[in-house]
JSON list of C-alpha atoms in Angstrom, two decimals:
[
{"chain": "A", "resi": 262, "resn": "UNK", "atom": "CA", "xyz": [64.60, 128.33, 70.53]},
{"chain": "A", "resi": 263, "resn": "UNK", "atom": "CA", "xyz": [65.13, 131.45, 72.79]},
{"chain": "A", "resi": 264, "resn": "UNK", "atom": "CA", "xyz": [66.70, 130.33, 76.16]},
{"chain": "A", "resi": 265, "resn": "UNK", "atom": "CA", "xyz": [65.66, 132.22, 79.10]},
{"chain": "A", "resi": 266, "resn": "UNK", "atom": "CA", "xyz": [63.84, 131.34, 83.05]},
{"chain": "A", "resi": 267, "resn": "UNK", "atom": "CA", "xyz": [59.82, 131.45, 83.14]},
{"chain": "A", "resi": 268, "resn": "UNK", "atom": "CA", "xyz": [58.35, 133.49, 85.98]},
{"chain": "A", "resi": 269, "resn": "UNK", "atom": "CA", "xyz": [57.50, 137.15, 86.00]},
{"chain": "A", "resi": 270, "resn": "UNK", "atom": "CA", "xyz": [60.76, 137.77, 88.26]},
{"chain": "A", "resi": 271, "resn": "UNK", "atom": "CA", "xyz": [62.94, 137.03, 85.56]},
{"chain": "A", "resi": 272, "resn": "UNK", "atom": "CA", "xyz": [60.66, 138.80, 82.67]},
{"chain": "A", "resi": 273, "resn": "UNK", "atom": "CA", "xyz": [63.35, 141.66, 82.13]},
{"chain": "A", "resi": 274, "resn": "UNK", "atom": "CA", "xyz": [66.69, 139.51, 83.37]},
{"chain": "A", "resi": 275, "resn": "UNK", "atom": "CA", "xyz": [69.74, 139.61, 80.79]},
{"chain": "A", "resi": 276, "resn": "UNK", "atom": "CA", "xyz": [69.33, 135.47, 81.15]},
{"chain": "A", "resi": 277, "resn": "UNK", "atom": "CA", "xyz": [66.00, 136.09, 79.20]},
{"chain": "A", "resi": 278, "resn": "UNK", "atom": "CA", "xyz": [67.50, 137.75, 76.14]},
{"chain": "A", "resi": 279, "resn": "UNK", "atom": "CA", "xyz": [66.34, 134.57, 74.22]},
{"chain": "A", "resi": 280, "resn": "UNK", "atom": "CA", "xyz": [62.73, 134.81, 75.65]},
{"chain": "A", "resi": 281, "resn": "UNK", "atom": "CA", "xyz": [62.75, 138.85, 74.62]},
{"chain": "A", "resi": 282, "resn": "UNK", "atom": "CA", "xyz": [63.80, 137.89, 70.95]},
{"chain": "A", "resi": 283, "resn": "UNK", "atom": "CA", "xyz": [60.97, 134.96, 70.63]},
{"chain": "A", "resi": 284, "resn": "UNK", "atom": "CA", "xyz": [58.09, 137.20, 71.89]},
{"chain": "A", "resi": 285, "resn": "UNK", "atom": "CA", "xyz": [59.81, 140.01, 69.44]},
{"chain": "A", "resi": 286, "resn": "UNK", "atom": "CA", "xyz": [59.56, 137.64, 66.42]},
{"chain": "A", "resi": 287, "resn": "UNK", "atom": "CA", "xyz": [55.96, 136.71, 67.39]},
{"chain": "A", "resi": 288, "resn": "UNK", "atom": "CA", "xyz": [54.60, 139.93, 68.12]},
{"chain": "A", "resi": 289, "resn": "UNK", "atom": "CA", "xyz": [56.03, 141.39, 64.76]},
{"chain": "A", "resi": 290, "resn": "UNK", "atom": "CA", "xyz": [54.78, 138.24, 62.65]},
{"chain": "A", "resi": 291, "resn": "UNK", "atom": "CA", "xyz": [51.19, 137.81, 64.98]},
{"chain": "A", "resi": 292, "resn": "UNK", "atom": "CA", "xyz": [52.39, 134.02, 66.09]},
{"chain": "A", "resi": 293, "resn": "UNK", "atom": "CA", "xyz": [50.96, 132.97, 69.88]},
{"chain": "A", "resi": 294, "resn": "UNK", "atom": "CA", "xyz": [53.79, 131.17, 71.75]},
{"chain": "A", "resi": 295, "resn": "UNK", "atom": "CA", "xyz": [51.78, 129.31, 74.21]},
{"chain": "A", "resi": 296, "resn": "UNK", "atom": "CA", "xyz": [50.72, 125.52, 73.18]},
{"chain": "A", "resi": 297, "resn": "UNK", "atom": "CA", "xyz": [52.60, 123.64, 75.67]},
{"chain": "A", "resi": 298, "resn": "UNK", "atom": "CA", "xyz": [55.19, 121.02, 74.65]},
{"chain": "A", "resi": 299, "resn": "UNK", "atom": "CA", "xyz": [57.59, 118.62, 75.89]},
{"chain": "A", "resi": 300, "resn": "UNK", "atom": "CA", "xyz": [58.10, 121.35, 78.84]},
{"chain": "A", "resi": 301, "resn": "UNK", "atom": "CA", "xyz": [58.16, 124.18, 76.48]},
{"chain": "A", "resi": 302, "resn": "UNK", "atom": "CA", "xyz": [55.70, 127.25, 75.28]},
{"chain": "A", "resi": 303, "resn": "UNK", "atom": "CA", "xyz": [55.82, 126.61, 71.39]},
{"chain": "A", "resi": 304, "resn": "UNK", "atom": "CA", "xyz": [54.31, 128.91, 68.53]},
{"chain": "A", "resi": 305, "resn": "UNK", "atom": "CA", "xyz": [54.57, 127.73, 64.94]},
{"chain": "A", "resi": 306, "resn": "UNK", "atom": "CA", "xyz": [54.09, 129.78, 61.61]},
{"chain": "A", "resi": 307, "resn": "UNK", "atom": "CA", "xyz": [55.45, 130.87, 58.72]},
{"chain": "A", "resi": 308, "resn": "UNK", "atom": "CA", "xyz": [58.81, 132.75, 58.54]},
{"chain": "A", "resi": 309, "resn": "UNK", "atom": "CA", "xyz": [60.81, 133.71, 55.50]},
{"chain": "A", "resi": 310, "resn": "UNK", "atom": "CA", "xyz": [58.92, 131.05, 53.62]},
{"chain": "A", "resi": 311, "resn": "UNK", "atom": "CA", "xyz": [59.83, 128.38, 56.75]},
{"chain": "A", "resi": 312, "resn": "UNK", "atom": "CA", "xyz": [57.76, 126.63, 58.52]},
{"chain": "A", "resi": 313, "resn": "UNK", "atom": "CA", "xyz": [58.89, 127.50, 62.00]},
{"chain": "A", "resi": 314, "resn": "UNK", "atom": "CA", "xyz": [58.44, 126.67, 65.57]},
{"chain": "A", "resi": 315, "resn": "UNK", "atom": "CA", "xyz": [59.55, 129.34, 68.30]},
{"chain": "A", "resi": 316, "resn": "UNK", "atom": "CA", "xyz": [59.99, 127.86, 71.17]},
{"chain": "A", "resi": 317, "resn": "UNK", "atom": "CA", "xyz": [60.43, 129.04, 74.87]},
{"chain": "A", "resi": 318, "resn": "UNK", "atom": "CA", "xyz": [61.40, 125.99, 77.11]},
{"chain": "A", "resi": 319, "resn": "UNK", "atom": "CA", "xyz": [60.01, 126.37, 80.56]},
{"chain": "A", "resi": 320, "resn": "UNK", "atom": "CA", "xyz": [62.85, 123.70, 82.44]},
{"chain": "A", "resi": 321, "resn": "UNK", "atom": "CA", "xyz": [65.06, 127.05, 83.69]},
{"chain": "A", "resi": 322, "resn": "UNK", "atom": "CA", "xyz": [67.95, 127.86, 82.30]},
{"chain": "A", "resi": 323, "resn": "UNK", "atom": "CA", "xyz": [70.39, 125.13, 82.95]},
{"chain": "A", "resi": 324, "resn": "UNK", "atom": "CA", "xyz": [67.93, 122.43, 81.96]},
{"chain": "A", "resi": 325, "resn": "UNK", "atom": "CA", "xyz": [67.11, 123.97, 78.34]},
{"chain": "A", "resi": 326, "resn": "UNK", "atom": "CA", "xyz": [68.40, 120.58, 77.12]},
{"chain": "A", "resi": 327, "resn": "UNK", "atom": "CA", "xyz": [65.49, 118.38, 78.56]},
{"chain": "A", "resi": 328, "resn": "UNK", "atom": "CA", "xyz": [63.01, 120.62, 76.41]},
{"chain": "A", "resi": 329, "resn": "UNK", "atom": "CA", "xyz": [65.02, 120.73, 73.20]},
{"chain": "A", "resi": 330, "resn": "UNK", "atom": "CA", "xyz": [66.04, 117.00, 73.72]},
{"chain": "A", "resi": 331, "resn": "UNK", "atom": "CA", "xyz": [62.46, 116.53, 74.25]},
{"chain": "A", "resi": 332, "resn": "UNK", "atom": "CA", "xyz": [60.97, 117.98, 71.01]},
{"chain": "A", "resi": 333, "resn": "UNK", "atom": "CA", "xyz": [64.17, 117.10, 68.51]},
{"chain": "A", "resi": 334, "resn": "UNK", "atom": "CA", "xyz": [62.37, 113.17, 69.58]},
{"chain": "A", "resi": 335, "resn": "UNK", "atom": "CA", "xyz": [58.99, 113.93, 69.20]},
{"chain": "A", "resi": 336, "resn": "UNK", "atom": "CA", "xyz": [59.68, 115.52, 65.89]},
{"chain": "A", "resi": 337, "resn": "UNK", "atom": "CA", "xyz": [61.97, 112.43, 64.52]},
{"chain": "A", "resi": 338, "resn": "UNK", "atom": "CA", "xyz": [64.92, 115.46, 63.81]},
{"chain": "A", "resi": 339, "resn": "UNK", "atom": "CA", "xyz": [67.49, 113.69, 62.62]},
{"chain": "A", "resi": 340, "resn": "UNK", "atom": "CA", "xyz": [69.82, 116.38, 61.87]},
{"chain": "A", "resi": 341, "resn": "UNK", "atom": "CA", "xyz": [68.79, 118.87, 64.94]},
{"chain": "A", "resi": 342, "resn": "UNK", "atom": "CA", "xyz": [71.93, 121.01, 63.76]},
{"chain": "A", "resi": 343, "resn": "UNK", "atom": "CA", "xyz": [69.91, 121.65, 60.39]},
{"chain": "A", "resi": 344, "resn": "UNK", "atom": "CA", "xyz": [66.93, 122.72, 62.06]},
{"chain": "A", "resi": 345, "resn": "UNK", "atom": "CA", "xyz": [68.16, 124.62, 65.27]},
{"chain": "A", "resi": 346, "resn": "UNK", "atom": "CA", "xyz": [68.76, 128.15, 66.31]},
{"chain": "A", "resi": 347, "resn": "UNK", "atom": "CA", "xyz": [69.53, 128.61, 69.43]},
{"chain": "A", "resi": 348, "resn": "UNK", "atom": "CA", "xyz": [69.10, 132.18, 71.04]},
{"chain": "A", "resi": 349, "resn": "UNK", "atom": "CA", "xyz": [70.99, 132.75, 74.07]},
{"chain": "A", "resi": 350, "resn": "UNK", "atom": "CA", "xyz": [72.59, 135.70, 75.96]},
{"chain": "A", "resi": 351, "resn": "UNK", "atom": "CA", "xyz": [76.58, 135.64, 76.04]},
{"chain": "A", "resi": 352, "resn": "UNK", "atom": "CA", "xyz": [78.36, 137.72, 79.00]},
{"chain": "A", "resi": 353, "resn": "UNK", "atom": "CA", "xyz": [81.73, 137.63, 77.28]},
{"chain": "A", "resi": 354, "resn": "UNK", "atom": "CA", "xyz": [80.03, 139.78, 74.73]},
{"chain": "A", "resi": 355, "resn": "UNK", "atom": "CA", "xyz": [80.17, 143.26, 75.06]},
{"chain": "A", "resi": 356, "resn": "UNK", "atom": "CA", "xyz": [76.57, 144.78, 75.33]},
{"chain": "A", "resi": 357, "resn": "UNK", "atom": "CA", "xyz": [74.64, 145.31, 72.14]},
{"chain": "A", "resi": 358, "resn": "UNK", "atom": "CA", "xyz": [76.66, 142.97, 70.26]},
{"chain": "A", "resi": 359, "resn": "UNK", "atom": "CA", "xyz": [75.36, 139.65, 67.75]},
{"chain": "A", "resi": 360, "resn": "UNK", "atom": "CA", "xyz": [77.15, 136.66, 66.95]},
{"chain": "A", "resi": 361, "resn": "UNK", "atom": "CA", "xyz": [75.95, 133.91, 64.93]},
{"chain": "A", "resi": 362, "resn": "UNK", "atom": "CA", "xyz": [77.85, 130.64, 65.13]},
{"chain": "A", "resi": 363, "resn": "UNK", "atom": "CA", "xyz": [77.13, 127.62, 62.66]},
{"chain": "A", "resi": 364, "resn": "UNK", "atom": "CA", "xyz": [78.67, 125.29, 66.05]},
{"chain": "A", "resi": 365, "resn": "UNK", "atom": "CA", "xyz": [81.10, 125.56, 68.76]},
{"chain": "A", "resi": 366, "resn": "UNK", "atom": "CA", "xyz": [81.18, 125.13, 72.76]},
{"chain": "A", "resi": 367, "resn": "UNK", "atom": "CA", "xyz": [78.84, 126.07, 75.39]},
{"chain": "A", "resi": 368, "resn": "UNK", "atom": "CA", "xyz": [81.22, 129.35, 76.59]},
{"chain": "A", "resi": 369, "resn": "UNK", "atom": "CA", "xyz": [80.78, 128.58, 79.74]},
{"chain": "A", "resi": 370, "resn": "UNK", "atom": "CA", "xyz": [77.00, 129.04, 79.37]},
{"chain": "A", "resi": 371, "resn": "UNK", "atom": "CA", "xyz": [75.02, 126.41, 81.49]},
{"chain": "A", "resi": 372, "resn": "UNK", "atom": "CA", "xyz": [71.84, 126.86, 78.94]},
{"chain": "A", "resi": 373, "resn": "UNK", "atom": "CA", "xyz": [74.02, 125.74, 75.99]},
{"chain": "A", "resi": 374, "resn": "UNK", "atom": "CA", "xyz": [76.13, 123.24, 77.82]},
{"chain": "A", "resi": 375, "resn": "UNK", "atom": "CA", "xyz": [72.77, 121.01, 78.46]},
{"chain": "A", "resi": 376, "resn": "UNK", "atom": "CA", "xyz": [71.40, 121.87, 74.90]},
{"chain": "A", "resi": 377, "resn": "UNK", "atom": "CA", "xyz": [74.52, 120.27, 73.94]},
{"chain": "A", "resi": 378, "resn": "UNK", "atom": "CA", "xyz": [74.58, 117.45, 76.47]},
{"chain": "A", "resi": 379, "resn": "UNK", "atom": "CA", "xyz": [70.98, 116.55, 75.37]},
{"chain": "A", "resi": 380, "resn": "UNK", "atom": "CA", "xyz": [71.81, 116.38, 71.86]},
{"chain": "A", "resi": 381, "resn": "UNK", "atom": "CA", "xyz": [75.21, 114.91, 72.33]},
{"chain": "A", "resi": 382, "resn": "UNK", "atom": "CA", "xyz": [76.57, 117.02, 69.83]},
{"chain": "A", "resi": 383, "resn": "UNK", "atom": "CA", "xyz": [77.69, 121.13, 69.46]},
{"chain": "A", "resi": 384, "resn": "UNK", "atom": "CA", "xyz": [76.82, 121.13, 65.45]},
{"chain": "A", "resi": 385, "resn": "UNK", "atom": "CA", "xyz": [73.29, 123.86, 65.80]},
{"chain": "A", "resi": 386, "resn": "UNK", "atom": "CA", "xyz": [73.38, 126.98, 64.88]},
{"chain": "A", "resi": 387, "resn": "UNK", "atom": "CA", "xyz": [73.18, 130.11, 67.64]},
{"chain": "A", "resi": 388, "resn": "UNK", "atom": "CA", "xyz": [72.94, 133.74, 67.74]},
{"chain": "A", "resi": 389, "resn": "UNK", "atom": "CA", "xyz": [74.72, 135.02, 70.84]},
{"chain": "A", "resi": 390, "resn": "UNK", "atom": "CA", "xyz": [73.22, 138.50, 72.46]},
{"chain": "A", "resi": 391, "resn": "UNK", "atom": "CA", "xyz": [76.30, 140.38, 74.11]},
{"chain": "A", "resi": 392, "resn": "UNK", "atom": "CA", "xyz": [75.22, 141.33, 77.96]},
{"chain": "A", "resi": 393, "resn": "UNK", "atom": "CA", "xyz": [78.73, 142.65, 78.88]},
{"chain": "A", "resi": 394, "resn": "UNK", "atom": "CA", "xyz": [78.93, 145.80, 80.81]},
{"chain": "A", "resi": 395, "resn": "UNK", "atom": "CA", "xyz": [81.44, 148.04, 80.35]},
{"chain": "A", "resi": 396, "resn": "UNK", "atom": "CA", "xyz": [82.71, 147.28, 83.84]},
{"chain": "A", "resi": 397, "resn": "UNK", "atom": "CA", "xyz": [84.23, 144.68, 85.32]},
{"chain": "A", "resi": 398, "resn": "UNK", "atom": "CA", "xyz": [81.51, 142.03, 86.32]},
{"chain": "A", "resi": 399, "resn": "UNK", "atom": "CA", "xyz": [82.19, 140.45, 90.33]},
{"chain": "A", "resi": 400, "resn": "UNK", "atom": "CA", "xyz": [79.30, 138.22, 90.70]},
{"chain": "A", "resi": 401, "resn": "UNK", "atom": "CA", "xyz": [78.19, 136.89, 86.88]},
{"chain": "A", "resi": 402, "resn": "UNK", "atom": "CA", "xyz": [75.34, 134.70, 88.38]},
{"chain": "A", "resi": 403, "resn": "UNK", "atom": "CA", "xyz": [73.63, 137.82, 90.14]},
{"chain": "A", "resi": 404, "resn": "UNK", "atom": "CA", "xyz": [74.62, 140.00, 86.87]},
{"chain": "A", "resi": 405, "resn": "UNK", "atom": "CA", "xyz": [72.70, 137.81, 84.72]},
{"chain": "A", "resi": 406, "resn": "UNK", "atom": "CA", "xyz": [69.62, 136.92, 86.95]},
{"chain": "A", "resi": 407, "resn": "UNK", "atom": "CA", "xyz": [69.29, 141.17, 87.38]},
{"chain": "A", "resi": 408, "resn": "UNK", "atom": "CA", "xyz": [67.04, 143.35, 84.86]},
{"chain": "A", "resi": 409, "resn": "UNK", "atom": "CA", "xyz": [68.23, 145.28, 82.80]},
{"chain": "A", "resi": 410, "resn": "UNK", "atom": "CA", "xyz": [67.93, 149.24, 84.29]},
{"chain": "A", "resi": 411, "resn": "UNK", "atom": "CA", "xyz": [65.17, 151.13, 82.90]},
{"chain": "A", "resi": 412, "resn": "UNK", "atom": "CA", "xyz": [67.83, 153.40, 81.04]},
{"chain": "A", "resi": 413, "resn": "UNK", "atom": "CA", "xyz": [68.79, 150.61, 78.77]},
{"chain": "A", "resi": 414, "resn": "UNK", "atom": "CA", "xyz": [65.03, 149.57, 77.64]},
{"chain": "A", "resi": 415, "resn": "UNK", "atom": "CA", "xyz": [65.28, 151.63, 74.34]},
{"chain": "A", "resi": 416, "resn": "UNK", "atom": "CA", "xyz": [68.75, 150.04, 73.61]},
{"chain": "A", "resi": 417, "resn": "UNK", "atom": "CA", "xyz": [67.48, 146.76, 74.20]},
{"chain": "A", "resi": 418, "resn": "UNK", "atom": "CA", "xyz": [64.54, 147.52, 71.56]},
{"chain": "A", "resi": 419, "resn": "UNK", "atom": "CA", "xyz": [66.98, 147.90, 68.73]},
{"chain": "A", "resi": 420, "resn": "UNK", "atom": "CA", "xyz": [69.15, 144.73, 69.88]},
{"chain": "A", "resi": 421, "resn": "UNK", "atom": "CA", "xyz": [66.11, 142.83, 69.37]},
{"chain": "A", "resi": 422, "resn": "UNK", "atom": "CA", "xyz": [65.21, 144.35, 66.46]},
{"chain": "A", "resi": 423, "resn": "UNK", "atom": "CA", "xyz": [68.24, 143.83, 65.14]},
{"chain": "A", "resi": 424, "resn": "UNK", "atom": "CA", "xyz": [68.89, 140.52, 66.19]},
{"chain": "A", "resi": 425, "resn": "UNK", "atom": "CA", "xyz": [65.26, 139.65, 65.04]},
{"chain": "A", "resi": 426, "resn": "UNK", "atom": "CA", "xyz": [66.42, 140.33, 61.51]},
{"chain": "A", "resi": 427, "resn": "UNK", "atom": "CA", "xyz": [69.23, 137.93, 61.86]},
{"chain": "A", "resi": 428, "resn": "UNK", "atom": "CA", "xyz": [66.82, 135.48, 62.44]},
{"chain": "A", "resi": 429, "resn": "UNK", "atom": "CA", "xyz": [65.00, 136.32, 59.46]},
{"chain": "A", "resi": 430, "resn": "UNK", "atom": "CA", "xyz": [68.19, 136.18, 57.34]},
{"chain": "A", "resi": 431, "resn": "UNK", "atom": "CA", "xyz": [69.30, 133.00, 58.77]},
{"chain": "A", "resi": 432, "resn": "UNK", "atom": "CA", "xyz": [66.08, 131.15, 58.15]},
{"chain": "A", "resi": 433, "resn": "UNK", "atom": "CA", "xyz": [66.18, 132.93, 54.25]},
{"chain": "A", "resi": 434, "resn": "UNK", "atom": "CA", "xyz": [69.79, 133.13, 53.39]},
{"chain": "A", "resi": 435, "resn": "UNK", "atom": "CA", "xyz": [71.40, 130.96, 55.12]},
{"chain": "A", "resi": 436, "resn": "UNK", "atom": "CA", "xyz": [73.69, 130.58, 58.50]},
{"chain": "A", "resi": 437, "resn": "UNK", "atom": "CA", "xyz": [77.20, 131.62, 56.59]},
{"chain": "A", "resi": 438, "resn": "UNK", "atom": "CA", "xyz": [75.76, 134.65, 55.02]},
{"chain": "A", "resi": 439, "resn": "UNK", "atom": "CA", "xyz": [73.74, 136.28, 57.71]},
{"chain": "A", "resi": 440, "resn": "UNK", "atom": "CA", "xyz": [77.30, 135.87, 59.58]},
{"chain": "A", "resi": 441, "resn": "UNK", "atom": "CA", "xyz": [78.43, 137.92, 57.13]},
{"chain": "A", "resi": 442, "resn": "UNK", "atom": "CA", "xyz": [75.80, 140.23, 57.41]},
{"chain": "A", "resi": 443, "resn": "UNK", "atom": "CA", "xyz": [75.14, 140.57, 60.99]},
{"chain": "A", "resi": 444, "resn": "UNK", "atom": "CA", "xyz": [78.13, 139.41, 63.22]},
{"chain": "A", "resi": 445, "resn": "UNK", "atom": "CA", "xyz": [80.64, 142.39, 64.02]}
]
């Protein structure tokens, strides 16, 4: 589940890192993420020999837990932390940066605070997408609702291509190992 805001204004925010990385993994593996869901665009296919769903909820940011509480109930999940990743984008992360987590707290990030509201529980695996500038940030709300400057496009190509084969090895190896692998 890549968290992010629908509406071509926030196509290219830093909020929509976890959009970016879904459409990445769908482009790159020819998966459509538009059947609509429990408030959600949802593609589903094969990955790393997984049957996988990518999901893009559509609630806005702050009320990514109504879409994930949503389909963990429809889909009778009863161990959500087993079958989650949650993509988000993490301002206390310096720029370019990965971190997978098997758990742990929201960070102060409203997206992962209802995820874990919804589920009533911070066990689910995430992969974190560092947005910090190297500059002191003044207003974090307008920092992360901004696009990312043109400049930074072709760095933000290899984040997601980097961060799309942490996916990959999560889904094939295993949450502990990719951290191994990928988190810095």
């Amino acid at each position: 589940m890549g968290l992010g805001n629908p509406g071509a204004e926030y196509e290219w925010s830093r909020h929509n890192l976890g959009f970016m990385l879904i459409d990445k993994i769908a482009n790159d593996s020819g998966l459509k993420v538009t059947r609509r869901e429990c408030r959600s665009l949802v593609g589903r296919g094969e990955l790393e020999g997984c049957t996988t769903k990518l999901v893009k909820p559509q609630t806005y940011m702050n009320l990514s837990g109504e879409a994930v509480g949503c389909l963990v109930a429809k889909h009778k999940l009863e161990l959500p932390g087993e079958n989650l990743i949650v993509i988000s984008d993490d301002l206390a992360l310096p720029f370019g940066k990965i971190r997978i987590r098997a758990r742990g707290s929201a960070g102060g990030h409203n997206g992962l605070k209802s995820i874990i509201g919804a589920l009533g529980t911070h066990e689910f695996t995430r992969l974190r997408l560092g947005i910090q500038p190297d500059h002191p940030v003044i207003d974090s709300k307008h920092f992360v609702l901004d696009s990312f400057p043109r400049a930074s496009r072709s760095e933000l190509e290899k984040i997601l291509k980097r961060s799309a084969e942490a996916v990959r090895a999560i889904l094939k190896n295993g949450v502990l190992k990719a951290m191994s692998e990928y988190n810095e």
